[in-house]
Coordinates of C-alpha atoms in Angstrom, one line a residue:
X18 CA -4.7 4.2 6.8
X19 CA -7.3 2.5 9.2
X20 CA -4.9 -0.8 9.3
X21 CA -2.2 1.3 10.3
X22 CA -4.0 3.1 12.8
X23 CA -5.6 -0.4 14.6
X24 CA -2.1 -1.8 14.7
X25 CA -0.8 0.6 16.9
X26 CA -3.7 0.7 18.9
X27 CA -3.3 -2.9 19.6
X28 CA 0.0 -2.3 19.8
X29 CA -0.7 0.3 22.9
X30 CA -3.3 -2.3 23.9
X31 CA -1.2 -4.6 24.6
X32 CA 1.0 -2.6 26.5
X33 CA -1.6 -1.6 29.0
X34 CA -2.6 -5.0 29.6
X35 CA 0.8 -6.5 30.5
X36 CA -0.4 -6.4 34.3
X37 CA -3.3 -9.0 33.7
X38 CA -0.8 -10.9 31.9
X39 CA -0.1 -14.4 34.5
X40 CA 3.2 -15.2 35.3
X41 CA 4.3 -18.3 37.1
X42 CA 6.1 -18.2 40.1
X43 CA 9.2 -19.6 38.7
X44 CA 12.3 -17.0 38.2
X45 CA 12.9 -18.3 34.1
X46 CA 12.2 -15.4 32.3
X47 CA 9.9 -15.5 29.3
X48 CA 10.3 -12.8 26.9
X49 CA 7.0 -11.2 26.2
X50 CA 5.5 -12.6 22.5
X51 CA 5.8 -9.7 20.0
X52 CA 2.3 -8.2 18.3
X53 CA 3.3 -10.2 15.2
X54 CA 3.4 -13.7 17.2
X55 CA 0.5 -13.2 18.6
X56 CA -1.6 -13.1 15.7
X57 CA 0.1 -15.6 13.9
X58 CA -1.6 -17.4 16.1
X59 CA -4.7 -17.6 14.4
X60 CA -5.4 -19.4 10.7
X61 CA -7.6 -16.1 10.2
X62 CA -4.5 -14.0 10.3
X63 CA -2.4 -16.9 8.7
X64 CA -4.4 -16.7 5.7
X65 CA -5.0 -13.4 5.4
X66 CA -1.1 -12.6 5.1
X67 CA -0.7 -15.3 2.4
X68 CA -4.0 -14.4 0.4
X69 CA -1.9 -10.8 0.3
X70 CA 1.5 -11.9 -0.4
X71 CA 1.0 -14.4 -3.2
X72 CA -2.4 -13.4 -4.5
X73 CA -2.4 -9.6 -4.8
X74 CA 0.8 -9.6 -7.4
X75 CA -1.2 -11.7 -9.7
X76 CA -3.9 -8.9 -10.0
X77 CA -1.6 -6.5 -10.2
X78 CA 0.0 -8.4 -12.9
X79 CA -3.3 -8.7 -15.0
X80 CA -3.8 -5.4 -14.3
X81 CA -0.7 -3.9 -15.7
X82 CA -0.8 -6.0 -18.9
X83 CA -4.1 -5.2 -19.7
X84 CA -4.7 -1.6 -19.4
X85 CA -1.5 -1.0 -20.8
X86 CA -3.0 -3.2 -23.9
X87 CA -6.1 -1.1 -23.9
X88 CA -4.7 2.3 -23.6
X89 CA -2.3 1.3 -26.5
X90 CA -5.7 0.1 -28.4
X91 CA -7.7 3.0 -27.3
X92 CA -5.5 5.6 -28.8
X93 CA -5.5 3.9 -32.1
X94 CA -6.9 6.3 -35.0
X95 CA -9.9 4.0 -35.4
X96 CA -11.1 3.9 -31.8
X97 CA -11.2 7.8 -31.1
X98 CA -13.8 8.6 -33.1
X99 CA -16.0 7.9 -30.2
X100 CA -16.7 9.7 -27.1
X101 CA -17.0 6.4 -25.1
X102 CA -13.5 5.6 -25.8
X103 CA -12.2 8.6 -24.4
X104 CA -13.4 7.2 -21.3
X105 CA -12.2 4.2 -21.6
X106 CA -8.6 5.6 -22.1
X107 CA -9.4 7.7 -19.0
X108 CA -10.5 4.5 -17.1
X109 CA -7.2 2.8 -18.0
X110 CA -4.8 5.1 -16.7
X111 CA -6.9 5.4 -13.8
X112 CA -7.0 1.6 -13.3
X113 CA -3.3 1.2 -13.4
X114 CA -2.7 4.1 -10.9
X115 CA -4.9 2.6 -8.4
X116 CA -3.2 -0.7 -8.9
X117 CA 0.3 1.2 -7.9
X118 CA -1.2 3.2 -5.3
X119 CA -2.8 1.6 -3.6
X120 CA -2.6 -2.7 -4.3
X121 CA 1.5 -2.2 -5.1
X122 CA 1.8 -0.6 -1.8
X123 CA -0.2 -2.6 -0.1
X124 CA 1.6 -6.0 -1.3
X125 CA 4.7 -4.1 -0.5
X126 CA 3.7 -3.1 3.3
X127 CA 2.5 -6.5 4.4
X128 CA 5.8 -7.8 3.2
X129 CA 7.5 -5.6 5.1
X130 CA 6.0 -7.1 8.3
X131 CA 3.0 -4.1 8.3
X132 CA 5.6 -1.3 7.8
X133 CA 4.6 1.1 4.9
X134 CA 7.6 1.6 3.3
X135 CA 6.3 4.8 1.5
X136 CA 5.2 6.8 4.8
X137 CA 9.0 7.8 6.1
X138 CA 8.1 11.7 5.8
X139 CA 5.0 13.6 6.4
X140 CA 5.1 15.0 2.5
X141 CA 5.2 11.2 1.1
X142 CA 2.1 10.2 3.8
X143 CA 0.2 13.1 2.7
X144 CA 0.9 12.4 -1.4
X145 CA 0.1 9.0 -1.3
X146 CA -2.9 9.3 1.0
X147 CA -4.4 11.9 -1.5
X148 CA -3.7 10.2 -4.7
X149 CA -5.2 6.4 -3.4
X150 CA -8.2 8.5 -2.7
X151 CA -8.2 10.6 -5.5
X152 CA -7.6 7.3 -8.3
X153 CA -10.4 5.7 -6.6
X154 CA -13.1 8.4 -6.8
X155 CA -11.8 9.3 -10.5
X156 CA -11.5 5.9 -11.8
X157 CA -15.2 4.8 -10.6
X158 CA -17.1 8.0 -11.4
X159 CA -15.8 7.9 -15.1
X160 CA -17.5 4.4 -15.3
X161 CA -20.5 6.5 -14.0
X162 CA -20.0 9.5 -16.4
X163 CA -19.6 6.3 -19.7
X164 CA -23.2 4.7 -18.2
X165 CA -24.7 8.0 -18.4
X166 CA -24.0 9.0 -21.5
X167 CA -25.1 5.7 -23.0
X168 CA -28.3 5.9 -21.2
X169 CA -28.7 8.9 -23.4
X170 CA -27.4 7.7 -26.0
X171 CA -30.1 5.2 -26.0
X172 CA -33.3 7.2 -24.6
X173 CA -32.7 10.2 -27.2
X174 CA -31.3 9.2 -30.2
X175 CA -32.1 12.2 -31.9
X176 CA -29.7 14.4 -29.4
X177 CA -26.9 11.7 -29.1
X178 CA -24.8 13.1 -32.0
X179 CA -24.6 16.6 -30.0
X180 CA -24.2 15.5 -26.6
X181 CA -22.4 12.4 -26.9
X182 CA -19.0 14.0 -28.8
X183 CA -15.4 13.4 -27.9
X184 CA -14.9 17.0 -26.8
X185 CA -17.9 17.0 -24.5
X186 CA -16.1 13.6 -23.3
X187 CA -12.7 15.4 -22.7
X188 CA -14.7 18.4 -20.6
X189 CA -16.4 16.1 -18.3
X190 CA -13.2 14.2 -17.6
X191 CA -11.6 17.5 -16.8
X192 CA -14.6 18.6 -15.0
X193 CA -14.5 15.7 -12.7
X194 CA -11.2 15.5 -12.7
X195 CA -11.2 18.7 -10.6
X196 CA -14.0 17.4 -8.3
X197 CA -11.9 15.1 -7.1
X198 CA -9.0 16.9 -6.8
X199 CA -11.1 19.2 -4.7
X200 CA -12.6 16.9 -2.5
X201 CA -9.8 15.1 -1.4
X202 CA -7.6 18.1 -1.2
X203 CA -8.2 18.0 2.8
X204 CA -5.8 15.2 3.2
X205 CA -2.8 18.1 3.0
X206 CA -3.9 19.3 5.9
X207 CA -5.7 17.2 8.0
X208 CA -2.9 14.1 8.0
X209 CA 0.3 13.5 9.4
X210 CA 2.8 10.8 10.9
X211 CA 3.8 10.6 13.9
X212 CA 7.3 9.5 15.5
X213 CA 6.4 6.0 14.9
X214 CA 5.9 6.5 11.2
X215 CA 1.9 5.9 11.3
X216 CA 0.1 8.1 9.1
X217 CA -2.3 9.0 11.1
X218 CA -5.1 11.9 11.3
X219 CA -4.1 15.6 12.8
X220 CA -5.1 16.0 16.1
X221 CA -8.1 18.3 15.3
X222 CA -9.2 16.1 12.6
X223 CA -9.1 12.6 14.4
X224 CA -13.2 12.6 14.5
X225 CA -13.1 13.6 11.4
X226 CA -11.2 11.1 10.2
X227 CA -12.2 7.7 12.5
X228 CA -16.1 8.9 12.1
X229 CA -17.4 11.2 8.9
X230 CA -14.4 9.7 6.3
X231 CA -14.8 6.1 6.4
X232 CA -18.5 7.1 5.6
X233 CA -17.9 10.0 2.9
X234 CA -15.4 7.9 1.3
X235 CA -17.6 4.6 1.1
X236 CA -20.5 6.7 -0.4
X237 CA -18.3 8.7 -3.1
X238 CA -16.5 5.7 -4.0
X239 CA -19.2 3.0 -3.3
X240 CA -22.6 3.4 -2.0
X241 CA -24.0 6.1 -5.0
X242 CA -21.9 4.4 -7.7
X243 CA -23.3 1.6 -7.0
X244 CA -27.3 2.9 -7.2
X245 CA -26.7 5.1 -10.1
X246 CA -25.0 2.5 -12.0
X247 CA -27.4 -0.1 -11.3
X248 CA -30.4 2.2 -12.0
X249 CA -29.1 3.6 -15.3
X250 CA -28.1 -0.4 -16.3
X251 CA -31.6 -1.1 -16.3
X252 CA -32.7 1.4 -17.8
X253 CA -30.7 0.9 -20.4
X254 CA -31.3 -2.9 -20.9
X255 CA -35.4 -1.7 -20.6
X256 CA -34.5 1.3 -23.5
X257 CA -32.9 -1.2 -25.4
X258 CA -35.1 -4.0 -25.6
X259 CA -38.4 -1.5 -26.3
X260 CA -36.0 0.3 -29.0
X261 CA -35.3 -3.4 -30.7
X262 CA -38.9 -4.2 -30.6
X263 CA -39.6 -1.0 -32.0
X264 CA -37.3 -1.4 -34.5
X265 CA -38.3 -4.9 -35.7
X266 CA -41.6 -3.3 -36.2
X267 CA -40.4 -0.7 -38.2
X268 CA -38.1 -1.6 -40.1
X269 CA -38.1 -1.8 -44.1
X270 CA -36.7 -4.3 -46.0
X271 CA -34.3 -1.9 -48.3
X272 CA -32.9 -0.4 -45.4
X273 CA -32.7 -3.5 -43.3
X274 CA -29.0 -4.2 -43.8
X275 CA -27.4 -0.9 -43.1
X276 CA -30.0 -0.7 -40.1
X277 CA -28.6 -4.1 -38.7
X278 CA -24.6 -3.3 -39.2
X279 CA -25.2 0.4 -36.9
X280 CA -27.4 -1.2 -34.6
X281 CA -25.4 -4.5 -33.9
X282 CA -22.4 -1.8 -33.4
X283 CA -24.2 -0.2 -30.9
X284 CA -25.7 -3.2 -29.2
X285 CA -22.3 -4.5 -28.9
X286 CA -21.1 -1.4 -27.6
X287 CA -24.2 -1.4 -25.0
X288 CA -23.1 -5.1 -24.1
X289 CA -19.7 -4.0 -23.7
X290 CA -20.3 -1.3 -21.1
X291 CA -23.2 -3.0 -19.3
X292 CA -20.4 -5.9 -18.5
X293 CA -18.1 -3.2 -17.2
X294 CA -20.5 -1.7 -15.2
X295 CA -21.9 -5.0 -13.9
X296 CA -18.7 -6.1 -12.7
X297 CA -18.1 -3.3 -10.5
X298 CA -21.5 -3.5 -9.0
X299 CA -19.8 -7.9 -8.3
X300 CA -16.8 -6.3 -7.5
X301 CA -17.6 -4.0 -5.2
X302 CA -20.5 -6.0 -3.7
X303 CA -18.0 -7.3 -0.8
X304 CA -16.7 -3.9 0.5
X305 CA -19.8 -2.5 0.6
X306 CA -21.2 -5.1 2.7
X307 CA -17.8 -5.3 4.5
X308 CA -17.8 -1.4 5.3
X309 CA -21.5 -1.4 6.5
X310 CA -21.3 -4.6 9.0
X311 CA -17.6 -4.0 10.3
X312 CA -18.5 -2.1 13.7
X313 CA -21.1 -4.7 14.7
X314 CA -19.6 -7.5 13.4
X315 CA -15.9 -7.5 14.4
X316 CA -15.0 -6.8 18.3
X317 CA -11.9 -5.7 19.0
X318 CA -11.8 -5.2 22.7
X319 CA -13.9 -8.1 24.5
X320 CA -14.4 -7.5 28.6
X321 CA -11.4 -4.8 28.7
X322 CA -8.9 -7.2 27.0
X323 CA -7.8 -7.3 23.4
X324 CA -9.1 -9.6 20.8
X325 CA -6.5 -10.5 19.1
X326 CA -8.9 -13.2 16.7
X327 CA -11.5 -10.4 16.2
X328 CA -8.7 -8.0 14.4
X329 CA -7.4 -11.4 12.5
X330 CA -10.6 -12.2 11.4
X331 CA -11.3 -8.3 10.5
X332 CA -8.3 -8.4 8.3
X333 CA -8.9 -11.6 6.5
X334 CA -12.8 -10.0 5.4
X335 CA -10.6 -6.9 4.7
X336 CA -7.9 -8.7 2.4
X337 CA -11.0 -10.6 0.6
X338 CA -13.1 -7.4 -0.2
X339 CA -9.6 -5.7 -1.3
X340 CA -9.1 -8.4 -3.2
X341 CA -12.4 -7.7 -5.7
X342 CA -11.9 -4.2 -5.3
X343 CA -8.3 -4.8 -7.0
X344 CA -9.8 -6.8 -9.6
X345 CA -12.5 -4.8 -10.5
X346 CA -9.1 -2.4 -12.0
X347 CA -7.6 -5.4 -13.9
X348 CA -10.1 -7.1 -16.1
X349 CA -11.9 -4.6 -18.3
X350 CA -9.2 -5.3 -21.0
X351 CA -10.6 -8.6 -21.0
X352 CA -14.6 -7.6 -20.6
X353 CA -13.3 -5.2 -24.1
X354 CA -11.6 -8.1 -25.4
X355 CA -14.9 -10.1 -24.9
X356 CA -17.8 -8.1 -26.2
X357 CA -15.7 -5.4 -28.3
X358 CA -15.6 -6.6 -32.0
X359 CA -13.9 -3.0 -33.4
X360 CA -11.5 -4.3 -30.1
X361 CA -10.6 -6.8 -30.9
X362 CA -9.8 -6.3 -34.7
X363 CA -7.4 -3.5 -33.2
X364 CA -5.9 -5.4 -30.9
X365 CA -5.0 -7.7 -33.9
X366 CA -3.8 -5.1 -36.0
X367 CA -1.8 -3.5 -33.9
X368 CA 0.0 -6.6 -32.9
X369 CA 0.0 -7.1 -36.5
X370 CA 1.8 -4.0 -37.1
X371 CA 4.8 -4.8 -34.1
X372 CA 5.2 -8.1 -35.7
X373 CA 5.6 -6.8 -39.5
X374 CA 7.9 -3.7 -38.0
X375 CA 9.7 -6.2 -36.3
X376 CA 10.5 -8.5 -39.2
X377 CA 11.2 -5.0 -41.1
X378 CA 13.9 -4.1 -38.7
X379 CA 15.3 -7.7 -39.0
X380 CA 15.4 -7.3 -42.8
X381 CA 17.0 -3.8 -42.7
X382 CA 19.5 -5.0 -40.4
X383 CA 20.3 -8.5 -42.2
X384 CA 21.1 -6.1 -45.5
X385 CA 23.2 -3.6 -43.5
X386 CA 24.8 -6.1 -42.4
X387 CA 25.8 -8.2 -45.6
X388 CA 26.6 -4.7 -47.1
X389 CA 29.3 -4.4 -44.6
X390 CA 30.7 -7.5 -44.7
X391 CA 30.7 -7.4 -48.6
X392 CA 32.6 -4.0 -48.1
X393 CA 35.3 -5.5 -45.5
X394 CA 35.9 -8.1 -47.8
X395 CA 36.6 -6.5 -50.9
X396 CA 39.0 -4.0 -48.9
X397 CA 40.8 -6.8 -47.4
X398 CA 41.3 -8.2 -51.1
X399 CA 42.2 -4.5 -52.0
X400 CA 44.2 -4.5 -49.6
X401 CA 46.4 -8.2 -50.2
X402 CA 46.0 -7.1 -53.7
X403 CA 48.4 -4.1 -53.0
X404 CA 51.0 -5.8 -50.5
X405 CA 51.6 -9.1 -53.0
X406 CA 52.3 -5.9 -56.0
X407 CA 54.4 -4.0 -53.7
X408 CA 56.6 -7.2 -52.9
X409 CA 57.4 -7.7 -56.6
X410 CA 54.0 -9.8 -57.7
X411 CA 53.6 -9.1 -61.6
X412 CA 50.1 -7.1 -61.7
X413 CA 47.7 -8.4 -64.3
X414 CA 46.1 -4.7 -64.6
X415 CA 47.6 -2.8 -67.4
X416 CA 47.0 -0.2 -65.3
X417 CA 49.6 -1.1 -63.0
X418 CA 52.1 -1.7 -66.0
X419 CA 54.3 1.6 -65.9
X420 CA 58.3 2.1 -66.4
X421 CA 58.6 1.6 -62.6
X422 CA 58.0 -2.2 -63.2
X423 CA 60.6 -2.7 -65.2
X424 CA 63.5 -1.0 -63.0

C-alpha cells in the first residue's frame, strides 16, 4: 500500500510546485513531463523497474514449482507420520499464497505502469490487503511454531513423544491460524479507495496506518521472528552438540547401530530445519534493516521541493529487500531437497510412480487400441465375406450350402 500511497503524494506534489517550475520567455509550448518521465530519469528508478519486471517472475516461478513438489511430497503416507511435516505442508501453501498475493501482484502492477490492477473496488482493496498480510504473518510464525517444537524436541526427549504429535501440530496451526485472522481483521474496516483507485487508509485511521502499522506489521512479521528464531537456533545447535557428546559417552556397543540410524534421522531433521530457519533470518536480513533506516535515510521532500531521486532510490532498496523476502517463499523445496534424505527418496518414488502409471496408461491404451483395430478388421472381412456370397460367389462353408444355392 505505502507505494501507492507515495505515488500519489508525489503525484499531488508535483502539482503544487508547478509555479516554481521556470519557463522561458518564448511562446512554444512545452507540455509538462508526466510523473513517470520524470523518474525515468534516474538509473535508480531505471533499475528498479527492470529488477521487478524480469526478475520477480523467476522467483515466482521457483516458487510455484517447488512448493507444489513439496506439498505433493509432504502428503505422501510416509512423511505424515511426523508432526514437523504437518508444518511443512502448512508452510507450503502458505509460501505459494504469498507468492500470488503479494509478488504476482506486484510484478503485475509495475507492468501496468504502477496501476494495481486488483484494486478497482473497495471489496477487492480490502481482500487483498488482508490476505498479503495475513500469508505473511501465517507463513513466518509456522517456521516459528516448527523451531519451537524441535527445540523441545531436543531439550526433553523424554516428553517429545507427547507433545510433539501430528494432532498437537494440526491445533497449533489452527490456533494460529485464527491469530492472524484476528489481527489483521482491521483492514475491513479501516481501508478504502478512493476515486483514483489508491487503496488507501480510512480517514480516521490514516495515523493509524502511516505511523503504528508499518511498525506492528515489521515486528509481527519481522523483528520477533527474527530473535525467537535465532535464539531457539542456537539453542538447539548448543542442545545438540552437548546431547552428541553425551551420547558418544554413553553409548554401548550392542545398541550402537539402532542408536546411530534414529539419531542421524533426527540430526538430519535438525539440519533440515536449522537451514530453513537460517535462511529466513538471510532473507529477511535486508527488510529489516530497510524498514528501520527508511525515514532517515531516504528524503523525499528536500527545501520544499520534491526529490524525485530520493523516491527512485527508496524504491530500488525496496525492490531489493522484496526481492529476498520473495525468495525466502521459493527455496525451502530445495533446502528439503538438500538435507532431507526420507525427501528425497519420496520425491523419487513419487516421480517413480507418475512415470510407471504413465507407461501403464500407454500400455492399456496400445492394447485397446489393437483390440479395436483387430475387431474392425475382421468385420470388414465379415462384411466382404457376405457381399462376394450374395453376388453369386460359391461359399466354402457347408454351412452356407443350402437348397437356395442351387436355385
Amino acid at each position: 500500500m505505502e507505494n501507492y500511497v507515495l505515488m500519489m503524494r508525489f503525484d499531488n506534489t508535483s502539482a503544487n510546485n508547478d509555479s516554481e517550475i521556470t519557463t522561458t520567455s518564448t511562446p512554444v509550448y512545452q507540455p509538462r513531463p508526466s510523473l513517470q518521465d520524470i523518474f525515468n530519469e534516474y538509473w535508480e528508478y531505471r533499475f528498479a523497474q527492470a529488477f521487478g519486471i524480469y526478475v520477480f517472475p523467476i522467483v515466482i516461478l521457483l516458487g510455484t514449482l517447488g512448493n507444489i513438489l513439496s506439498f505433493l511430497v509432504l502428503c505422501r503416507l510416509a512423511m505424515r507420520t511426523t508432526s514437523t511435516c504437518i508444518y511443512m505442508q502448512a508452510i507450503a501453501v502458505m509460501d505459494l499464497a504469498v507468492l500470488y498475493v503479494n509478488a504476482f501482484r506486484k510484478w503485475l502492477t509495475i507492468l501496468n505502469d504502477g496501476t494495481d490492477i486488483t484494486t478497482t473496488n473497495k471489496a477487492a482493496c480490502i481482500v487483498i490487503h488482508f490476505l498479503s498480510y495475513f500469508t505473511y504473518d501465517f507463513s513466518v510464525w509456522l517456521v516459528v511454531a516448527m523451531t519451537v517444537e524441535r527445540f523441545i524436541a531436543i531439550h526433553f526427549p523424554l516428553k517429545a513423544a507427547q507433545m510433539a504429535t501430528p494432532s498437537r501440530a494440526k491445533k497449533v496451526t489452527l490456533l494460529l491460524l485464527v491469530v492472524f485472522v484476528a489481527i489483521n481483521s482491521h483492514m475491513f474496516w479501516t481501508v478504502t479507495i478512493d476515486d483514483r483507485e489508491y487503496c488507501i487508509p480510512e480517514e480516521n485511521y490514516e495515523e493509524f496506518h502511516d505511523k503504528v502499522m508499518p511498525w506492528l506489521d515489521a515486528a509481527i512479521y519481522s523483528f520477533v521472528p527474527f530473535v525467537v528464531l535465532l535464539t531457539f537456533n542456537i539453542l538447539i545447535i548448543y542442545d545438540n552438540r552437548k546431547a552428541t557428546l553425551r551420547r558418544r559417552s554413553m553409548r554401548s556397543q550392542n545398541r550402537s547401530n539402532r542408536t546411530d540410524s534414529r539419531q542421524q534421522f533426527h540430526q538430519r531433521l535438525t539440519a533440515m530445519l536449522l537451514s530453513v530457519s537460517f535462511s529466513f533470518l538471510v532473507c529477511t536480513s535486508p527488510k529489516v534493516i530497510f524498514m528501520s533506516i527508511r525515514e532517515s535515510a531516504f528524503q523525499f521532500i528536500v527545501d520544499g521541493k520534491v526529490n524525485y531521486q530520493g523516491y527512485a532510490s527508496y524504491l530500488m532498496a525496496s525492490r531489493i529487500s522484496d526481492f529476498f523476502l520473495y525468495l525466502n517463499h521459493s527455496i525451502n523445496f530445495f533446502l528439503y531437497s538438500i538435507h532431507g534424505q526420507r525427501f528425497r527418496r519420496e520425491l523419487k518414488k513419487m516421480f517413480c510412480c507418475a512415470r510407471d502409471g504413465l507407461r501403464r496408461l500407454s500400455t492399456i491404451s496400445q492394447s485397446l487400441d489393437g483390440t479395436a483395430n483387430s475387431r474392425v478388421t475382421s468385420d470388414t472381412s465379415l462384411g466382404s465375406y457376405q457381399i462376394r456370397n450374395s453376388n453369386g460367389v460359391v461359399n466354402l462353408n457347408p454351412a452356407f450350402n443350402s437348397t437356395e444355392n442351387h436355385i
